[in-house]
């Protein structure tokens, strides 16, 4: 490389650092007078949006393509006890290991078959205050499970990889989980929660669940189980100008339930399953009224074609926003 080429690169690095410093100044909310004598101080939500990364939806979709290929190579599914499940877990684990996470595979049995949870810890932070995001990785046997729940699994994975890319040093400890055998009745997540001592359950500051975030005829539903966690997501979508509704379809229907049952504050997002989108919902969110949020829910057509990119993108960005905000 020429010496002028090197100096160009060095200058670019310095300007990136300078830009980072500007973002950091905004994110710590300097007095309004210093930023803009006439304007109001930036709202905390806006400052944190600046700090949290924009998750590249292309990366999330690349994970979905890999999960689809895994299903296609394994009788069309990624279900508990089938080879497509373990191959899905191995794919996610390899990405996390390469990014510097400490990964643990927890084994359990259900229905005579071995199941697996994958837990990934980001080294550092206060382990007495754990911010935890999770999603189930198993499909039903009928299909590849790309919206349910490749979408949540891929969004959580890409958020974890963004933590690594940012070299994030959060105040709280970060943990990510991919659950087995949710489709058999939240078996993996319940096994995990039961395996924790009372003391370790109390160290979980928050558990955030993502089960279906790319529904093809999407809605934007926020869990209302915990007001603080609900507010984080509502703030994000308000900043983006996306209306939300409270999630009412699935209380107790996904992996947040075992956490909630032992007193852990839970939150999450959901883009809709078999329920029909109303005219009012189609008005505010677009899409087709009188049709299910996901017509391919638990069917063989839940493929990579069964995903709305805008919903996948917004919800993935919302996961990152929540992780950055809650762990800071
Ligand atoms: N848990 C369901 C499944 O995996 C999906 C589901 C339906 C859901 N309704 C929900 C998840 C509401 C969360 C919230 O098949
Ligand atoms: Ca994005
Ligand atoms: Zn699901």
mmCIF file with all atom_site columns, C-alpha atoms in Angstrom, residues 166-276:
data_model
loop_
_atom_site.group_PDB
_atom_site.id
_atom_site.type_symbol
_atom_site.label_atom_id
_atom_site.label_alt_id
_atom_site.label_comp_id
_atom_site.label_asym_id
_atom_site.label_entity_id
_atom_site.label_seq_id
_atom_site.pdbx_PDB_ins_code
_atom_site.Cartn_x
_atom_site.Cartn_y
_atom_site.Cartn_z
_atom_site.occupancy
_atom_site.B_iso_or_equiv
_atom_site.pdbx_formal_charge
_atom_site.auth_seq_id
_atom_site.auth_comp_id
_atom_site.auth_asym_id
_atom_site.auth_atom_id
_atom_site.pdbx_PDB_model_num
ATOM 1   C CA . UNK A 1 166 ? -20.163 -2.520  18.673 1.00 0.00 ? 166 UNK A CA 1
ATOM 2   C CA . UNK A 1 167 ? -17.910 -3.927  21.388 1.00 0.00 ? 167 UNK A CA 1
ATOM 3   C CA . UNK A 1 168 ? -20.750 -2.998  23.739 1.00 0.00 ? 168 UNK A CA 1
ATOM 4   C CA . UNK A 1 169 ? -19.803 -2.653  27.394 1.00 0.00 ? 169 UNK A CA 1
ATOM 5   C CA . UNK A 1 170 ? -23.220 -2.491  29.060 1.00 0.00 ? 170 UNK A CA 1
ATOM 6   C CA . UNK A 1 171 ? -23.732 -1.785  32.751 1.00 0.00 ? 171 UNK A CA 1
ATOM 7   C CA . UNK A 1 172 ? -25.949 -4.865  33.063 1.00 0.00 ? 172 UNK A CA 1
ATOM 8   C CA . UNK A 1 173 ? -25.084 -8.347  31.861 1.00 0.00 ? 173 UNK A CA 1
ATOM 9   C CA . UNK A 1 174 ? -26.496 -9.510  28.526 1.00 0.00 ? 174 UNK A CA 1
ATOM 10  C CA . UNK A 1 175 ? -27.796 -12.997 27.823 1.00 0.00 ? 175 UNK A CA 1
ATOM 11  C CA . UNK A 1 176 ? -29.535 -14.424 24.779 1.00 0.00 ? 176 UNK A CA 1
ATOM 12  C CA . UNK A 1 177 ? -31.499 -17.677 24.521 1.00 0.00 ? 177 UNK A CA 1
ATOM 13  C CA . UNK A 1 178 ? -32.866 -19.949 21.787 1.00 0.00 ? 178 UNK A CA 1
ATOM 14  C CA . UNK A 1 179 ? -35.406 -22.415 23.138 1.00 0.00 ? 179 UNK A CA 1
ATOM 15  C CA . UNK A 1 180 ? -36.181 -25.944 22.076 1.00 0.00 ? 180 UNK A CA 1
ATOM 16  C CA . UNK A 1 181 ? -39.595 -27.629 22.019 1.00 0.00 ? 181 UNK A CA 1
ATOM 17  C CA . UNK A 1 182 ? -41.689 -24.479 22.422 1.00 0.00 ? 182 UNK A CA 1
ATOM 18  C CA . UNK A 1 183 ? -44.169 -25.992 20.012 1.00 0.00 ? 183 UNK A CA 1
ATOM 19  C CA . UNK A 1 184 ? -44.686 -28.897 22.420 1.00 0.00 ? 184 UNK A CA 1
ATOM 20  C CA . UNK A 1 185 ? -45.718 -26.468 25.174 1.00 0.00 ? 185 UNK A CA 1
ATOM 21  C CA . UNK A 1 186 ? -42.726 -24.265 26.062 1.00 0.00 ? 186 UNK A CA 1
ATOM 22  C CA . UNK A 1 187 ? -40.783 -27.305 27.187 1.00 0.00 ? 187 UNK A CA 1
ATOM 23  C CA . UNK A 1 188 ? -37.255 -25.916 26.711 1.00 0.00 ? 188 UNK A CA 1
ATOM 24  C CA . UNK A 1 189 ? -37.830 -22.530 28.315 1.00 0.00 ? 189 UNK A CA 1
ATOM 25  C CA . UNK A 1 190 ? -39.642 -24.123 31.263 1.00 0.00 ? 190 UNK A CA 1
ATOM 26  C CA . UNK A 1 191 ? -36.761 -26.544 31.694 1.00 0.00 ? 191 UNK A CA 1
ATOM 27  C CA . UNK A 1 192 ? -34.314 -23.628 31.722 1.00 0.00 ? 192 UNK A CA 1
ATOM 28  C CA . UNK A 1 193 ? -36.301 -21.633 34.287 1.00 0.00 ? 193 UNK A CA 1
ATOM 29  C CA . UNK A 1 194 ? -36.732 -24.715 36.493 1.00 0.00 ? 194 UNK A CA 1
ATOM 30  C CA . UNK A 1 195 ? -32.972 -25.295 36.348 1.00 0.00 ? 195 UNK A CA 1
ATOM 31  C CA . UNK A 1 196 ? -32.283 -21.867 37.887 1.00 0.00 ? 196 UNK A CA 1
ATOM 32  C CA . UNK A 1 197 ? -32.005 -21.385 41.633 1.00 0.00 ? 197 UNK A CA 1
ATOM 33  C CA . UNK A 1 198 ? -34.328 -18.859 43.236 1.00 0.00 ? 198 UNK A CA 1
ATOM 34  C CA . UNK A 1 199 ? -31.323 -16.548 43.635 1.00 0.00 ? 199 UNK A CA 1
ATOM 35  C CA . UNK A 1 200 ? -30.440 -16.772 39.940 1.00 0.00 ? 200 UNK A CA 1
ATOM 36  C CA . UNK A 1 201 ? -34.047 -16.170 38.874 1.00 0.00 ? 201 UNK A CA 1
ATOM 37  C CA . UNK A 1 202 ? -34.000 -12.967 40.927 1.00 0.00 ? 202 UNK A CA 1
ATOM 38  C CA . UNK A 1 203 ? -30.926 -11.755 39.016 1.00 0.00 ? 203 UNK A CA 1
ATOM 39  C CA . UNK A 1 204 ? -32.877 -11.575 35.743 1.00 0.00 ? 204 UNK A CA 1
ATOM 40  C CA . UNK A 1 205 ? -33.750 -7.904  35.329 1.00 0.00 ? 205 UNK A CA 1
ATOM 41  C CA . UNK A 1 206 ? -35.934 -8.574  32.318 1.00 0.00 ? 206 UNK A CA 1
ATOM 42  C CA . UNK A 1 207 ? -36.806 -11.320 29.831 1.00 0.00 ? 207 UNK A CA 1
ATOM 43  C CA . UNK A 1 208 ? -37.822 -10.194 26.331 1.00 0.00 ? 208 UNK A CA 1
ATOM 44  C CA . UNK A 1 209 ? -39.537 -12.698 24.037 1.00 0.00 ? 209 UNK A CA 1
ATOM 45  C CA . UNK A 1 210 ? -39.705 -12.653 20.249 1.00 0.00 ? 210 UNK A CA 1
ATOM 46  C CA . UNK A 1 211 ? -42.006 -15.276 18.758 1.00 0.00 ? 211 UNK A CA 1
ATOM 47  C CA . UNK A 1 212 ? -42.984 -14.248 15.185 1.00 0.00 ? 212 UNK A CA 1
ATOM 48  C CA . UNK A 1 213 ? -41.732 -10.808 14.148 1.00 0.00 ? 213 UNK A CA 1
ATOM 49  C CA . UNK A 1 214 ? -42.025 -10.969 10.356 1.00 0.00 ? 214 UNK A CA 1
ATOM 50  C CA . UNK A 1 215 ? -45.633 -11.966 9.712  1.00 0.00 ? 215 UNK A CA 1
ATOM 51  C CA . UNK A 1 216 ? -46.567 -11.483 6.037  1.00 0.00 ? 216 UNK A CA 1
ATOM 52  C CA . UNK A 1 217 ? -49.696 -9.418  6.806  1.00 0.00 ? 217 UNK A CA 1
ATOM 53  C CA . UNK A 1 218 ? -48.192 -7.844  9.895  1.00 0.00 ? 218 UNK A CA 1
ATOM 54  C CA . UNK A 1 219 ? -49.467 -6.194  13.008 1.00 0.00 ? 219 UNK A CA 1
ATOM 55  C CA . UNK A 1 220 ? -47.296 -4.503  15.618 1.00 0.00 ? 220 UNK A CA 1
ATOM 56  C CA . UNK A 1 221 ? -48.170 -5.970  18.997 1.00 0.00 ? 221 UNK A CA 1
ATOM 57  C CA . UNK A 1 222 ? -46.326 -5.162  22.225 1.00 0.00 ? 222 UNK A CA 1
ATOM 58  C CA . UNK A 1 223 ? -46.606 -7.332  25.335 1.00 0.00 ? 223 UNK A CA 1
ATOM 59  C CA . UNK A 1 224 ? -48.161 -5.401  28.223 1.00 0.00 ? 224 UNK A CA 1
ATOM 60  C CA . UNK A 1 225 ? -47.029 -7.704  31.040 1.00 0.00 ? 225 UNK A CA 1
ATOM 61  C CA . UNK A 1 226 ? -44.613 -5.135  32.509 1.00 0.00 ? 226 UNK A CA 1
ATOM 62  C CA . UNK A 1 227 ? -45.105 -1.379  32.120 1.00 0.00 ? 227 UNK A CA 1
ATOM 63  C CA . UNK A 1 228 ? -41.394 -0.491  32.058 1.00 0.00 ? 228 UNK A CA 1
ATOM 64  C CA . UNK A 1 229 ? -40.617 -3.006  29.317 1.00 0.00 ? 229 UNK A CA 1
ATOM 65  C CA . UNK A 1 230 ? -43.774 -2.193  27.385 1.00 0.00 ? 230 UNK A CA 1
ATOM 66  C CA . UNK A 1 231 ? -42.749 1.494   27.421 1.00 0.00 ? 231 UNK A CA 1
ATOM 67  C CA . UNK A 1 232 ? -39.345 0.788   25.914 1.00 0.00 ? 232 UNK A CA 1
ATOM 68  C CA . UNK A 1 233 ? -40.927 -0.801  22.852 1.00 0.00 ? 233 UNK A CA 1
ATOM 69  C CA . UNK A 1 234 ? -43.719 1.768   22.620 1.00 0.00 ? 234 UNK A CA 1
ATOM 70  C CA . UNK A 1 235 ? -41.144 4.585   22.718 1.00 0.00 ? 235 UNK A CA 1
ATOM 71  C CA . UNK A 1 236 ? -39.241 2.967   19.864 1.00 0.00 ? 236 UNK A CA 1
ATOM 72  C CA . UNK A 1 237 ? -42.269 2.562   17.625 1.00 0.00 ? 237 UNK A CA 1
ATOM 73  C CA . UNK A 1 238 ? -43.548 6.046   18.493 1.00 0.00 ? 238 UNK A CA 1
ATOM 74  C CA . UNK A 1 239 ? -40.209 7.475   17.337 1.00 0.00 ? 239 UNK A CA 1
ATOM 75  C CA . UNK A 1 240 ? -40.634 5.590   14.064 1.00 0.00 ? 240 UNK A CA 1
ATOM 76  C CA . UNK A 1 241 ? -44.261 6.686   13.684 1.00 0.00 ? 241 UNK A CA 1
ATOM 77  C CA . UNK A 1 242 ? -45.549 3.110   13.763 1.00 0.00 ? 242 UNK A CA 1
ATOM 78  C CA . UNK A 1 243 ? -48.781 2.566   15.740 1.00 0.00 ? 243 UNK A CA 1
ATOM 79  C CA . UNK A 1 244 ? -48.824 -0.405  18.095 1.00 0.00 ? 244 UNK A CA 1
ATOM 80  C CA . UNK A 1 245 ? -51.456 -2.430  19.908 1.00 0.00 ? 245 UNK A CA 1
ATOM 81  C CA . UNK A 1 246 ? -51.267 -4.432  23.083 1.00 0.00 ? 246 UNK A CA 1
ATOM 82  C CA . UNK A 1 247 ? -50.633 -8.117  22.484 1.00 0.00 ? 247 UNK A CA 1
ATOM 83  C CA . UNK A 1 248 ? -53.703 -10.000 23.692 1.00 0.00 ? 248 UNK A CA 1
ATOM 84  C CA . UNK A 1 249 ? -53.696 -13.097 21.486 1.00 0.00 ? 249 UNK A CA 1
ATOM 85  C CA . UNK A 1 250 ? -50.969 -15.015 23.155 1.00 0.00 ? 250 UNK A CA 1
ATOM 86  C CA . UNK A 1 251 ? -50.892 -14.482 26.905 1.00 0.00 ? 251 UNK A CA 1
ATOM 87  C CA . UNK A 1 252 ? -49.131 -17.568 28.199 1.00 0.00 ? 252 UNK A CA 1
ATOM 88  C CA . UNK A 1 253 ? -48.621 -18.925 24.681 1.00 0.00 ? 253 UNK A CA 1
ATOM 89  C CA . UNK A 1 254 ? -44.866 -18.524 24.365 1.00 0.00 ? 254 UNK A CA 1
ATOM 90  C CA . UNK A 1 255 ? -41.559 -18.753 26.203 1.00 0.00 ? 255 UNK A CA 1
ATOM 91  C CA . UNK A 1 256 ? -42.039 -15.643 28.332 1.00 0.00 ? 256 UNK A CA 1
ATOM 92  C CA . UNK A 1 257 ? -44.680 -17.548 30.332 1.00 0.00 ? 257 UNK A CA 1
ATOM 93  C CA . UNK A 1 258 ? -42.288 -19.715 32.391 1.00 0.00 ? 258 UNK A CA 1
ATOM 94  C CA . UNK A 1 259 ? -40.269 -16.596 33.282 1.00 0.00 ? 259 UNK A CA 1
ATOM 95  C CA . UNK A 1 260 ? -43.358 -14.589 34.181 1.00 0.00 ? 260 UNK A CA 1
ATOM 96  C CA . UNK A 1 261 ? -44.647 -17.461 36.315 1.00 0.00 ? 261 UNK A CA 1
ATOM 97  C CA . UNK A 1 262 ? -41.616 -17.195 38.616 1.00 0.00 ? 262 UNK A CA 1
ATOM 98  C CA . UNK A 1 263 ? -41.834 -13.407 38.875 1.00 0.00 ? 263 UNK A CA 1
ATOM 99  C CA . UNK A 1 264 ? -39.391 -12.257 36.192 1.00 0.00 ? 264 UNK A CA 1
ATOM 100 C CA . UNK A 1 265 ? -40.520 -9.032  34.439 1.00 0.00 ? 265 UNK A CA 1
ATOM 101 C CA . UNK A 1 266 ? -41.298 -9.949  30.813 1.00 0.00 ? 266 UNK A CA 1
ATOM 102 C CA . UNK A 1 267 ? -41.863 -8.065  27.593 1.00 0.00 ? 267 UNK A CA 1
ATOM 103 C CA . UNK A 1 268 ? -41.823 -8.764  23.888 1.00 0.00 ? 268 UNK A CA 1
ATOM 104 C CA . UNK A 1 269 ? -43.106 -8.223  20.389 1.00 0.00 ? 269 UNK A CA 1
ATOM 105 C CA . UNK A 1 270 ? -45.431 -10.157 18.113 1.00 0.00 ? 270 UNK A CA 1
ATOM 106 C CA . UNK A 1 271 ? -46.501 -9.546  14.499 1.00 0.00 ? 271 UNK A CA 1
ATOM 107 C CA . UNK A 1 272 ? -49.537 -11.841 14.505 1.00 0.00 ? 272 UNK A CA 1
ATOM 108 C CA . UNK A 1 273 ? -50.452 -15.458 13.757 1.00 0.00 ? 273 UNK A CA 1
ATOM 109 C CA . UNK A 1 274 ? -53.776 -17.073 12.824 1.00 0.00 ? 274 UNK A CA 1
ATOM 110 C CA . UNK A 1 275 ? -56.063 -14.232 13.898 1.00 0.00 ? 275 UNK A CA 1
ATOM 111 C CA . UNK A 1 276 ? -57.733 -12.112 11.199 1.00 0.00 ? 276 UNK A CA 1
#
